Short mmCIF file of N, CA, C and O in Angstrom, two decimals:
data_model
loop_
_atom_site.label_atom_id
_atom_site.label_comp_id
_atom_site.label_asym_id
_atom_site.label_seq_id
_atom_site.Cartn_x
_atom_site.Cartn_y
_atom_site.Cartn_z
N MET Z 237 -8.46 -2.84 13.10
CA MET Z 237 -9.62 -2.09 12.40
C MET Z 237 -9.27 -0.76 12.06
O MET Z 237 -8.35 -0.22 12.44
N TYR Z 238 -9.89 -0.38 10.77
CA TYR Z 238 -9.61 0.77 10.30
C TYR Z 238 -10.57 2.07 11.02
O TYR Z 238 -11.73 1.78 11.14
N PRO Z 239 -9.96 3.14 11.37
CA PRO Z 239 -10.78 4.21 11.84
C PRO Z 239 -11.62 4.90 11.10
O PRO Z 239 -11.33 4.90 9.59
N ILE Z 240 -12.82 5.23 11.37
CA ILE Z 240 -13.65 5.90 10.44
C ILE Z 240 -14.12 7.31 10.99
O ILE Z 240 -14.62 7.38 12.12
N SER Z 241 -13.48 8.41 10.31
CA SER Z 241 -13.70 9.69 10.63
C SER Z 241 -15.25 10.19 10.73
O SER Z 241 -15.97 9.93 9.76
N LYS Z 242 -15.78 10.51 11.95
CA LYS Z 242 -17.19 10.97 11.97
C LYS Z 242 -17.28 12.19 11.00
O LYS Z 242 -18.55 12.36 10.61
N SER Z 243 -16.40 13.07 10.90
CA SER Z 243 -16.60 14.13 9.97
C SER Z 243 -16.87 13.71 8.41
O SER Z 243 -17.35 14.71 7.75
N PHE Z 244 -16.38 12.78 7.96
CA PHE Z 244 -16.56 12.38 6.68
C PHE Z 244 -17.87 11.30 6.64
O PHE Z 244 -18.31 11.29 5.47
N ALA Z 245 -18.20 10.78 7.48
CA ALA Z 245 -19.21 9.79 7.60
C ALA Z 245 -20.51 10.43 7.55
O ALA Z 245 -20.93 11.24 8.40
N LEU Z 246 -21.57 10.20 6.60
CA LEU Z 246 -22.71 10.82 6.64
C LEU Z 246 -23.80 9.83 7.48
O LEU Z 246 -24.61 10.50 7.96
N GLY Z 247 -23.58 8.64 7.50
CA GLY Z 247 -24.49 7.74 8.11
C GLY Z 247 -23.81 6.33 8.03
O GLY Z 247 -23.12 6.07 7.10
N TYR Z 248 -24.51 5.49 8.81
CA TYR Z 248 -24.00 4.12 8.84
C TYR Z 248 -25.07 3.33 9.43
O TYR Z 248 -25.98 3.81 10.30
N TYR Z 249 -24.96 1.92 9.12
CA TYR Z 249 -26.04 1.00 9.87
C TYR Z 249 -25.17 -0.35 9.78
O TYR Z 249 -24.30 -0.50 9.09
N ASN Z 250 -25.68 -1.20 10.82
CA ASN Z 250 -25.18 -2.40 10.87
C ASN Z 250 -26.00 -3.54 10.62
O ASN Z 250 -27.23 -3.42 10.75
N LEU Z 251 -25.50 -4.63 10.03
CA LEU Z 251 -26.21 -5.73 9.59
C LEU Z 251 -25.55 -6.97 10.08
O LEU Z 251 -24.32 -7.14 10.00
N LEU Z 252 -26.23 -8.09 10.56
CA LEU Z 252 -25.46 -9.15 11.23
C LEU Z 252 -26.38 -10.44 10.53
O LEU Z 252 -27.33 -10.39 10.80
N PHE Z 253 -25.45 -11.05 9.64
CA PHE Z 253 -25.94 -12.18 9.07
C PHE Z 253 -25.11 -13.38 9.42
O PHE Z 253 -23.99 -13.43 8.75
N GLY Z 254 -25.46 -14.38 10.40
CA GLY Z 254 -24.61 -15.26 10.68
C GLY Z 254 -23.23 -14.99 11.32
O GLY Z 254 -23.35 -14.10 12.14
N SER Z 255 -22.12 -15.37 10.78
CA SER Z 255 -20.88 -14.94 11.20
C SER Z 255 -20.40 -13.83 10.60
O SER Z 255 -19.20 -13.39 10.77
N VAL Z 256 -20.95 -13.29 9.58
CA VAL Z 256 -20.53 -12.14 8.95
C VAL Z 256 -21.21 -10.81 9.17
O VAL Z 256 -22.45 -10.77 9.29
N HIS Z 257 -20.44 -9.82 9.69
CA HIS Z 257 -21.05 -8.75 10.16
C HIS Z 257 -20.68 -7.55 9.03
O HIS Z 257 -19.61 -7.23 8.53
N TYR Z 258 -21.83 -6.88 8.56
CA TYR Z 258 -21.69 -5.85 7.60
C TYR Z 258 -21.86 -4.47 8.08
O TYR Z 258 -22.79 -4.29 9.05
N LEU Z 259 -20.98 -3.48 7.72
CA LEU Z 259 -21.01 -2.10 8.39
C LEU Z 259 -21.26 -1.15 6.91
O LEU Z 259 -20.40 -1.06 6.18
N GLN Z 260 -22.23 -0.54 6.82
CA GLN Z 260 -22.52 0.23 5.67
C GLN Z 260 -22.10 1.62 6.05
O GLN Z 260 -22.64 2.21 7.07
N VAL Z 261 -21.19 2.21 5.34
CA VAL Z 261 -20.86 3.64 5.68
C VAL Z 261 -20.92 4.44 4.38
O VAL Z 261 -20.47 4.06 3.33
N PHE Z 262 -21.42 5.69 4.50
CA PHE Z 262 -21.64 6.47 3.29
C PHE Z 262 -20.46 7.67 3.65
O PHE Z 262 -20.64 8.40 4.66
N PHE Z 263 -19.61 7.92 2.83
CA PHE Z 263 -18.68 8.94 2.93
C PHE Z 263 -18.99 10.05 1.91
O PHE Z 263 -19.48 9.99 0.89
N LEU Z 264 -18.48 11.24 2.12
CA LEU Z 264 -18.30 12.50 1.23
C LEU Z 264 -17.61 12.15 0.15
O LEU Z 264 -17.98 12.49 -0.92
N ASP Z 265 -16.52 11.52 0.47
CA ASP Z 265 -15.43 11.01 -0.55
C ASP Z 265 -16.02 9.73 -1.14
O ASP Z 265 -16.03 8.57 -0.68
N LYS Z 266 -16.50 9.67 -2.35
CA LYS Z 266 -17.20 8.47 -2.96
C LYS Z 266 -15.75 7.45 -3.04
O LYS Z 266 -16.44 6.16 -3.19
N LYS Z 267 -14.69 7.66 -3.06
CA LYS Z 267 -13.75 6.43 -3.13
C LYS Z 267 -13.98 5.61 -1.98
O LYS Z 267 -13.60 4.59 -1.82
N MET Z 268 -14.43 6.16 -0.86
CA MET Z 268 -14.36 5.27 0.52
C MET Z 268 -15.90 4.78 0.58
O MET Z 268 -16.16 4.20 1.74
N SER Z 269 -16.77 4.95 -0.26
CA SER Z 269 -18.09 4.47 0.00
C SER Z 269 -18.12 3.05 -0.27
O SER Z 269 -17.42 2.42 -1.00
N GLY Z 270 -19.11 2.19 0.36
CA GLY Z 270 -19.34 0.86 0.25
C GLY Z 270 -19.57 0.17 1.45
O GLY Z 270 -20.01 0.80 2.43
N VAL Z 271 -19.43 -1.11 1.44
CA VAL Z 271 -19.56 -1.85 2.49
C VAL Z 271 -18.44 -2.36 3.16
O VAL Z 271 -17.57 -3.03 2.47
N TRP Z 272 -18.26 -2.33 4.42
CA TRP Z 272 -17.00 -2.89 5.12
C TRP Z 272 -17.52 -4.18 5.70
O TRP Z 272 -18.37 -4.21 6.56
N VAL Z 273 -16.94 -5.34 5.22
CA VAL Z 273 -17.23 -6.56 5.74
C VAL Z 273 -16.39 -7.06 6.71
O VAL Z 273 -15.02 -6.93 6.71
N PHE Z 274 -16.78 -7.50 7.96
CA PHE Z 274 -15.91 -8.09 9.05
C PHE Z 274 -16.30 -9.44 8.96
O PHE Z 274 -17.36 -9.87 9.32
N LYS Z 275 -15.18 -10.39 8.68
CA LYS Z 275 -15.43 -11.89 8.65
C LYS Z 275 -13.96 -12.35 9.12
O LYS Z 275 -13.10 -12.06 8.44
N ASN Z 276 -14.32 -13.35 10.06
CA ASN Z 276 -13.12 -13.99 10.51
C ASN Z 276 -11.98 -13.01 11.07
O ASN Z 276 -10.79 -13.40 10.83
N GLY Z 277 -12.22 -12.05 11.71
CA GLY Z 277 -11.31 -11.03 12.13
C GLY Z 277 -10.79 -10.09 11.27
O GLY Z 277 -9.74 -9.50 11.49
N VAL Z 278 -11.05 -10.15 9.95
CA VAL Z 278 -10.61 -9.43 8.89
C VAL Z 278 -11.69 -8.37 8.43
O VAL Z 278 -12.72 -8.72 8.16
N VAL Z 279 -11.32 -7.18 8.14
CA VAL Z 279 -11.99 -6.24 7.67
C VAL Z 279 -11.62 -5.84 6.26
O VAL Z 279 -10.47 -5.78 5.94
N ARG Z 280 -12.58 -5.73 5.25
CA ARG Z 280 -12.33 -5.31 4.10
C ARG Z 280 -13.34 -4.45 3.33
O ARG Z 280 -14.64 -4.48 3.91
N LEU Z 281 -13.11 -3.61 2.42
CA LEU Z 281 -14.20 -2.84 1.65
C LEU Z 281 -14.55 -3.43 0.54
O LEU Z 281 -13.81 -3.77 -0.34
N VAL Z 282 -15.87 -3.58 0.40
CA VAL Z 282 -16.53 -4.22 -0.83
C VAL Z 282 -17.28 -2.87 -1.30
O VAL Z 282 -18.17 -2.38 -0.86
N GLU Z 283 -16.87 -2.38 -2.63
CA GLU Z 283 -17.25 -1.08 -3.12
C GLU Z 283 -18.57 -1.45 -3.86
O GLU Z 283 -19.32 -0.55 -3.77
N ASN Z 284 -18.57 -2.58 -4.32
CA ASN Z 284 -19.95 -2.98 -5.05
C ASN Z 284 -20.35 -4.30 -4.46
O ASN Z 284 -20.14 -5.26 -5.13
N PRO Z 285 -21.28 -4.20 -3.42
CA PRO Z 285 -21.49 -5.53 -2.67
C PRO Z 285 -22.41 -6.35 -3.50
O PRO Z 285 -22.40 -7.57 -3.31
N GLY Z 286 -23.16 -5.92 -4.30
CA GLY Z 286 -23.97 -6.74 -5.39
C GLY Z 286 -23.04 -7.66 -6.39
O GLY Z 286 -23.52 -8.70 -6.77
N VAL Z 287 -21.98 -7.25 -6.65
CA VAL Z 287 -21.07 -7.90 -7.49
C VAL Z 287 -19.75 -8.26 -6.76
O VAL Z 287 -18.50 -8.13 -7.44
N GLU Z 288 -19.73 -8.77 -5.61
CA GLU Z 288 -18.69 -8.98 -4.79
C GLU Z 288 -17.50 -10.06 -5.33
O GLU Z 288 -16.37 -9.64 -5.07
N SER Z 289 -18.11 -11.10 -5.74
CA SER Z 289 -17.27 -12.10 -6.18
C SER Z 289 -16.82 -12.19 -7.73
O SER Z 289 -16.55 -13.28 -8.28
N LEU Z 290 -16.86 -11.25 -8.39
CA LEU Z 290 -16.56 -11.16 -9.73
C LEU Z 290 -15.05 -11.37 -10.06
O LEU Z 290 -14.11 -10.80 -9.22
N ASP Z 291 -14.49 -12.23 -10.87
CA ASP Z 291 -13.19 -12.40 -11.15
C ASP Z 291 -12.65 -11.35 -12.12
O ASP Z 291 -13.33 -10.68 -12.77
N ARG Z 292 -11.22 -11.36 -12.27
CA ARG Z 292 -10.77 -10.04 -13.11
C ARG Z 292 -11.11 -10.19 -14.58
O ARG Z 292 -11.21 -9.19 -15.07
N SER Z 293 -11.35 -11.50 -14.90
CA SER Z 293 -11.80 -11.39 -16.45
C SER Z 293 -12.97 -10.75 -16.79
O SER Z 293 -13.49 -10.41 -17.69
N ARG Z 294 -13.88 -10.87 -15.58
CA ARG Z 294 -15.24 -10.28 -15.94
C ARG Z 294 -15.39 -8.83 -15.36
O ARG Z 294 -16.29 -8.14 -15.80
N GLN Z 295 -14.28 -8.37 -14.79
CA GLN Z 295 -14.40 -7.00 -14.38
C GLN Z 295 -13.85 -5.97 -15.50
O GLN Z 295 -14.17 -4.67 -15.40
N GLY Z 296 -13.44 -6.34 -16.49
CA GLY Z 296 -13.06 -5.52 -17.69
C GLY Z 296 -11.60 -4.75 -17.43
O GLY Z 296 -10.84 -5.20 -16.59
N CYS Z 297 -11.38 -3.91 -18.34
CA CYS Z 297 -10.21 -3.23 -18.49
C CYS Z 297 -9.84 -2.29 -17.24
O CYS Z 297 -8.64 -1.82 -17.21
N SER Z 298 -10.81 -1.85 -16.64
CA SER Z 298 -10.68 -0.84 -15.53
C SER Z 298 -10.02 -1.26 -14.34
O SER Z 298 -9.58 -0.48 -13.53
N THR Z 299 -9.98 -2.58 -14.17
CA THR Z 299 -9.24 -3.12 -13.06
C THR Z 299 -7.68 -3.39 -13.48
O THR Z 299 -7.36 -4.11 -14.33
N ARG Z 300 -7.01 -2.75 -12.47
CA ARG Z 300 -5.50 -3.05 -12.74
C ARG Z 300 -5.06 -3.85 -11.68
O ARG Z 300 -5.30 -3.99 -10.66
N SER Z 301 -4.01 -4.95 -12.09
CA SER Z 301 -3.67 -5.78 -11.11
C SER Z 301 -2.53 -5.05 -10.10
O SER Z 301 -1.88 -3.99 -10.56
N LYS Z 302 -2.37 -5.58 -8.92
CA LYS Z 302 -1.49 -4.86 -7.98
C LYS Z 302 -0.41 -5.79 -7.72
O LYS Z 302 -0.40 -7.03 -7.95
N VAL Z 303 0.93 -5.02 -7.37
CA VAL Z 303 2.01 -5.75 -6.99
C VAL Z 303 2.43 -5.29 -5.63
O VAL Z 303 2.13 -4.08 -5.35
N LEU Z 304 3.13 -6.26 -4.80
CA LEU Z 304 3.57 -5.75 -3.58
C LEU Z 304 5.21 -5.43 -3.83
O LEU Z 304 5.87 -6.25 -4.43
N VAL Z 305 5.59 -4.27 -3.23
CA VAL Z 305 7.00 -3.86 -3.52
C VAL Z 305 7.70 -3.59 -2.23
O VAL Z 305 7.08 -2.98 -1.22
N HIS Z 306 8.81 -4.14 -2.18
CA HIS Z 306 9.66 -3.89 -1.04
C HIS Z 306 10.22 -2.59 -1.38
O HIS Z 306 11.36 -2.63 -2.17
N THR Z 307 9.82 -1.57 -0.45
CA THR Z 307 10.48 -0.21 -0.95
C THR Z 307 11.91 0.10 -0.82
O THR Z 307 12.41 0.86 -1.43
N PRO Z 308 12.40 -0.43 0.33
CA PRO Z 308 14.00 -0.27 0.35
C PRO Z 308 14.73 -0.64 -1.01
O PRO Z 308 15.80 0.08 -1.17
N SER Z 309 14.42 -1.64 -1.21
CA SER Z 309 15.14 -2.16 -2.44
C SER Z 309 14.54 -2.07 -3.91
O SER Z 309 14.94 -2.31 -4.87
N ASN Z 310 13.16 -1.59 -3.74
CA ASN Z 310 12.45 -1.29 -4.92
C ASN Z 310 12.23 -2.66 -5.71
O ASN Z 310 12.04 -2.57 -6.98
N GLU Z 311 12.06 -3.59 -5.07
CA GLU Z 311 11.95 -5.09 -5.66
C GLU Z 311 10.48 -5.46 -5.42
O GLU Z 311 9.91 -5.53 -4.42
N VAL Z 312 9.80 -6.01 -6.52
CA VAL Z 312 8.58 -6.47 -6.55
C VAL Z 312 8.61 -7.93 -5.92
O VAL Z 312 9.52 -8.80 -6.33
N ILE Z 313 7.73 -8.27 -5.04
CA ILE Z 313 7.59 -9.49 -4.64
C ILE Z 313 7.08 -10.47 -5.47
O ILE Z 313 5.95 -10.38 -5.99
N THR Z 314 7.76 -11.48 -6.04
CA THR Z 314 7.26 -12.35 -7.03
C THR Z 314 7.13 -13.76 -6.62
O THR Z 314 6.59 -14.58 -7.33
N SER Z 315 7.37 -13.98 -5.42
CA SER Z 315 7.28 -15.47 -4.89
C SER Z 315 7.28 -15.27 -3.25
O SER Z 315 7.60 -14.30 -2.72
N TYR Z 316 6.78 -16.44 -2.52
CA TYR Z 316 6.64 -16.49 -1.14
C TYR Z 316 8.07 -16.45 -0.62
O TYR Z 316 8.36 -16.20 0.50
N ALA Z 317 9.07 -17.25 -1.42
CA ALA Z 317 10.34 -17.17 -0.94
C ALA Z 317 10.95 -15.95 -0.68
O ALA Z 317 11.69 -15.71 0.22
N VAL Z 318 10.74 -14.95 -1.77
CA VAL Z 318 11.38 -13.69 -1.57
C VAL Z 318 10.71 -12.89 -0.48
O VAL Z 318 11.41 -12.22 0.34
N LEU Z 319 9.32 -13.11 -0.35
CA LEU Z 319 8.61 -12.40 0.77
C LEU Z 319 9.02 -12.96 2.04
O LEU Z 319 9.31 -12.11 3.02
N GLU Z 320 9.29 -14.19 2.28
CA GLU Z 320 9.79 -14.66 3.45
C GLU Z 320 11.16 -14.22 3.86
O GLU Z 320 11.35 -13.94 5.21
N ARG Z 321 11.98 -14.14 2.99
CA ARG Z 321 13.36 -13.49 3.34
C ARG Z 321 13.19 -12.10 3.80
O ARG Z 321 13.80 -11.57 4.68
N LYS Z 322 12.47 -11.24 3.01
CA LYS Z 322 12.03 -9.70 3.57
C LYS Z 322 11.58 -9.73 4.94
O LYS Z 322 11.97 -9.02 5.71
N LEU Z 323 10.51 -10.59 5.09
CA LEU Z 323 9.81 -10.35 6.36
C LEU Z 323 10.69 -11.03 7.54
O LEU Z 323 10.75 -10.57 8.74
N TRP Z 324 11.53 -11.97 7.26
CA TRP Z 324 12.43 -12.58 8.22
C TRP Z 324 13.52 -11.47 8.62
O TRP Z 324 13.84 -11.46 9.93
N SER Z 325 13.86 -10.84 7.69
CA SER Z 325 14.81 -9.74 8.08
C SER Z 325 14.41 -8.56 8.82
O SER Z 325 15.11 -7.73 9.54
N LEU Z 326 12.95 -8.43 9.03
CA LEU Z 326 12.18 -7.50 9.66
C LEU Z 326 11.92 -8.06 10.97
O LEU Z 326 11.12 -7.48 11.79
N GLY Z 327 12.22 -9.46 11.37
CA GLY Z 327 11.81 -9.98 12.58
C GLY Z 327 10.62 -10.98 12.64
O GLY Z 327 10.12 -11.33 13.67
N TRP Z 328 10.02 -11.16 11.57
CA TRP Z 328 8.95 -12.04 11.38
C TRP Z 328 9.38 -13.48 11.46
O TRP Z 328 10.28 -13.74 10.80
N GLU Z 329 8.55 -14.42 12.05
CA GLU Z 329 8.89 -15.67 12.34
C GLU Z 329 7.77 -16.47 11.53
O GLU Z 329 6.59 -16.08 11.79
N ARG Z 330 8.14 -17.65 10.98
CA ARG Z 330 7.22 -18.38 10.27
C ARG Z 330 6.39 -19.36 11.39
O ARG Z 330 6.97 -19.91 12.43
N TYR Z 331 5.02 -19.36 11.16
CA TYR Z 331 4.08 -20.30 12.09
C TYR Z 331 3.90 -21.48 11.14
O TYR Z 331 3.62 -21.45 9.96
N TYR Z 332 3.83 -22.75 11.83
CA TYR Z 332 3.48 -23.87 10.87
C TYR Z 332 2.20 -24.52 11.57
O TYR Z 332 2.06 -25.79 11.27
N ASP Z 333 1.30 -23.65 12.02
CA ASP Z 333 0.11 -24.48 12.85
C ASP Z 333 -0.92 -24.80 11.84
O ASP Z 333 -1.54 -25.92 11.89
N ASP Z 334 -1.20 -24.11 10.68
CA ASP Z 334 -2.09 -24.22 9.64
C ASP Z 334 -1.65 -24.81 8.39
O ASP Z 334 -0.89 -23.95 7.63
N PRO Z 335 -1.88 -26.10 8.14
CA PRO Z 335 -1.29 -26.62 6.98
C PRO Z 335 -1.88 -25.79 5.63
O PRO Z 335 -1.22 -25.96 4.39
N ASP Z 336 -2.92 -25.14 5.75
CA ASP Z 336 -3.67 -24.52 4.54
C ASP Z 336 -3.16 -23.09 4.37
O ASP Z 336 -3.35 -22.39 3.37
N LEU Z 337 -2.43 -22.64 5.32
CA LEU Z 337 -2.00 -21.28 5.31
C LEU Z 337 -0.40 -20.87 5.61
O LEU Z 337 0.18 -21.95 6.13
N LEU Z 338 -0.01 -19.82 4.98
CA LEU Z 338 1.45 -19.47 5.34
C LEU Z 338 1.27 -18.31 6.29
O LEU Z 338 0.71 -17.25 5.94
N GLN Z 339 1.85 -18.61 7.53
CA GLN Z 339 1.71 -17.48 8.57
C GLN Z 339 2.96 -17.02 9.19
O GLN Z 339 3.86 -17.84 9.32
N PHE Z 340 2.89 -15.85 9.46
CA PHE Z 340 4.07 -15.11 9.99
C PHE Z 340 3.68 -14.44 11.23
O PHE Z 340 2.59 -13.84 11.32
N HIS Z 341 4.52 -14.49 12.25
CA HIS Z 341 4.15 -13.62 13.42
C HIS Z 341 5.65 -12.95 13.92
O HIS Z 341 6.61 -13.34 13.69
N LYS Z 342 5.44 -11.91 14.46
CA LYS Z 342 6.48 -10.98 15.13
C LYS Z 342 6.29 -10.91 16.49
O LYS Z 342 5.34 -10.57 17.04
N ARG Z 343 7.39 -11.49 17.24
CA ARG Z 343 7.46 -11.61 18.57
C ARG Z 343 7.01 -10.18 19.31
O ARG Z 343 6.39 -10.33 20.33
N SER Z 344 7.64 -9.23 18.86
CA SER Z 344 7.39 -7.92 19.74
C SER Z 344 5.98 -7.42 19.43
O SER Z 344 5.66 -6.40 20.02
N THR Z 345 5.11 -7.98 18.69
CA THR Z 345 3.75 -7.45 18.37
C THR Z 345 2.68 -8.59 18.59
O THR Z 345 2.92 -9.80 18.79
N VAL Z 346 1.52 -8.27 18.39
CA VAL Z 346 0.37 -9.24 18.41
C VAL Z 346 -0.10 -9.58 16.91
O VAL Z 346 -0.95 -10.38 16.69
N HIS Z 347 0.72 -9.00 16.18
CA HIS Z 347 0.23 -9.06 14.64
C HIS Z 347 0.56 -10.49 14.05
O HIS Z 347 1.54 -11.21 14.31
N LEU Z 348 -0.34 -10.91 13.26
CA LEU Z 348 -0.27 -12.13 12.51
C LEU Z 348 -0.40 -12.10 11.15
O LEU Z 348 -1.44 -11.49 10.84
N ILE Z 349 0.32 -12.37 10.12
CA ILE Z 349 0.22 -12.28 8.82
C ILE Z 349 -0.26 -13.54 8.13
O ILE Z 349 0.56 -14.70 8.36
N SER Z 350 -1.47 -13.89 7.75
CA SER Z 350 -1.93 -15.08 7.06
C SER Z 350 -2.14 -15.05 5.75
O SER Z 350 -2.90 -14.21 5.23
N LEU Z 351 -1.55 -15.91 5.01
CA LEU Z 351 -1.57 -15.82 3.47
C LEU Z 351 -1.98 -17.15 2.89
O LEU Z 351 -1.70 -18.25 3.59
N PRO Z 352 -2.53 -17.35 1.81
CA PRO Z 352 -2.92 -18.66 1.15
C PRO Z 352 -1.64 -19.33 0.86
O PRO Z 352 -0.69 -18.66 0.41
N LYS Z 353 -1.69 -20.66 0.84
CA LYS Z 353 -0.49 -21.42 0.53
C LYS Z 353 0.00 -21.33 -0.93
O LYS Z 353 1.17 -21.14 -1.10
N ASP Z 354 -0.93 -21.03 -1.79
CA ASP Z 354 -0.77 -20.86 -3.25
C ASP Z 354 -0.43 -19.47 -3.50
O ASP Z 354 -1.28 -18.55 -3.29
N PHE Z 355 0.65 -19.11 -4.12
CA PHE Z 355 0.99 -17.67 -4.40
C PHE Z 355 0.13 -16.99 -5.50
O PHE Z 355 -0.18 -15.82 -5.50
N ASN Z 356 -0.51 -17.88 -6.28
CA ASN Z 356 -1.40 -17.49 -7.15
C ASN Z 356 -2.86 -16.93 -6.64
O ASN Z 356 -3.52 -16.21 -7.32
N LYS Z 357 -3.16 -17.30 -5.38
CA LYS Z 357 -4.26 -16.87 -4.71
C LYS Z 357 -3.78 -15.72 -3.70
O LYS Z 357 -4.77 -15.12 -2.93
N PHE Z 358 -2.47 -15.08 -3.80
CA PHE Z 358 -1.95 -13.89 -3.08
C PHE Z 358 -2.78 -12.56 -3.87
O PHE Z 358 -2.40 -12.30 -4.85
N LYS Z 359 -3.56 -12.06 -3.24
CA LYS Z 359 -4.50 -10.86 -3.52
C LYS Z 359 -4.05 -9.72 -2.84
O LYS Z 359 -3.25 -9.57 -1.99
N SER Z 360 -4.42 -8.59 -3.45
CA SER Z 360 -4.36 -7.12 -2.92
C SER Z 360 -4.72 -7.15 -1.33
O SER Z 360 -4.02 -6.26 -0.58
N ILE Z 361 -5.91 -7.72 -0.92
CA ILE Z 361 -6.09 -7.73 0.47
C ILE Z 361 -4.87 -8.23 1.33
O ILE Z 361 -4.73 -7.73 2.45
N HIS Z 362 -4.31 -9.24 0.88
CA HIS Z 362 -3.08 -9.96 1.56
C HIS Z 362 -2.02 -8.90 1.51
O HIS Z 362 -1.36 -8.69 2.50
N MET Z 363 -1.91 -8.19 0.37
CA MET Z 363 -0.80 -7.15 0.27
C MET Z 363 -0.87 -5.99 1.08
O MET Z 363 0.09 -5.63 1.90
N TYR Z 364 -2.17 -5.51 1.38
CA TYR Z 364 -2.30 -4.39 2.25
C TYR Z 364 -2.08 -4.78 3.71
O TYR Z 364 -1.81 -4.05 4.31
N ASP Z 365 -2.56 -6.05 4.06
CA ASP Z 365 -2.37 -6.66 5.34
C ASP Z 365 -0.81 -6.51 5.60
O ASP Z 365 -0.50 -6.04 6.73
N ILE Z 366 0.06 -6.78 4.81
CA ILE Z 366 1.54 -6.67 4.96
C ILE Z 366 1.98 -5.41 4.87
O ILE Z 366 2.86 -4.93 6.07
N VAL Z 367 1.39 -4.50 4.09
CA VAL Z 367 1.88 -3.18 4.28
C VAL Z 367 1.30 -2.33 5.59
O VAL Z 367 2.30 -1.66 6.14
N VAL Z 368 0.24 -2.72 6.07
CA VAL Z 368 -0.20 -2.05 7.46
C VAL Z 368 0.77 -2.52 8.47
O VAL Z 368 1.02 -1.75 9.22
N LYS Z 369 1.18 -3.71 8.47
CA LYS Z 369 1.74 -4.36 9.40
C LYS Z 369 3.29 -3.96 9.46
O LYS Z 369 4.24 -4.51 10.23
N ASN Z 370 3.75 -3.45 8.37
CA ASN Z 370 5.27 -3.22 8.02
C ASN Z 370 5.15 -1.74 7.33
O ASN Z 370 5.77 -1.60 6.29
N ARG Z 371 4.76 -0.79 8.21
CA ARG Z 371 4.79 0.54 7.44
C ARG Z 371 6.24 0.93 7.03
O ARG Z 371 7.28 0.71 7.56
N ASN Z 372 6.17 1.59 5.99
CA ASN Z 372 7.62 2.16 5.35
C ASN Z 372 8.38 1.40 4.64
O ASN Z 372 9.57 1.61 4.38
N VAL Z 373 8.08 -0.05 4.76
CA VAL Z 373 8.87 -1.10 4.20
C VAL Z 373 8.29 -1.79 2.98
O VAL Z 373 9.03 -2.16 2.01
N PHE Z 374 6.95 -1.93 2.91
CA PHE Z 374 6.24 -2.36 1.72
C PHE Z 374 5.27 -1.26 1.25
O PHE Z 374 4.75 -0.55 2.05
N GLU Z 375 4.88 -1.62 -0.11
CA GLU Z 375 3.80 -0.74 -0.65
C GLU Z 375 3.34 -1.51 -1.71
O GLU Z 375 3.78 -2.36 -2.26
N VAL Z 376 1.81 -1.14 -2.06
CA VAL Z 376 1.16 -1.83 -3.19
C VAL Z 376 1.06 -0.81 -4.39
O VAL Z 376 0.84 0.24 -3.98
N ARG Z 377 1.58 -1.42 -5.57
CA ARG Z 377 1.49 -0.37 -6.58
C ARG Z 377 0.55 -0.98 -7.83
O ARG Z 377 0.45 -2.27 -7.84
N ASP Z 378 0.07 -0.30 -8.48
CA ASP Z 378 -0.68 -0.73 -9.76
C ASP Z 378 0.53 -1.30 -10.78
O ASP Z 378 1.41 -0.62 -10.95
N MET Z 379 -0.09 -2.38 -11.49
CA MET Z 379 0.97 -2.93 -12.31
C MET Z 379 0.79 -2.31 -13.80
O MET Z 379 -0.23 -1.91 -14.11
#
């Protein structure tokens, strides 16, 4: 879960709809405003909740695609094979429990990285999950 500083939050409210929990937070910094959605144990920021599911083609030129970069080698992760080698060198082990996901676990932590099987469905939310769980090793950059 991401910490929310009380000094920046102007107000918030909770909404619970079925299995999805919404937390509306208003920040002084407009970059952080939006709806934090908690679903299946994952939190993400939806900046424009009314237009949540737009694909890149409908979002226009203002959206830049993101890439995951292994910072020690400055290598862009272009496939799961490359990513798996980098994670393995950091102590991550592959889980084979779910046939629809590519999952990695690190024995010394409680962290689990879950990725879609298809690399084409590898989105920035998955990239940021890897970055948070491997500080100073990966970063997300605009392409």
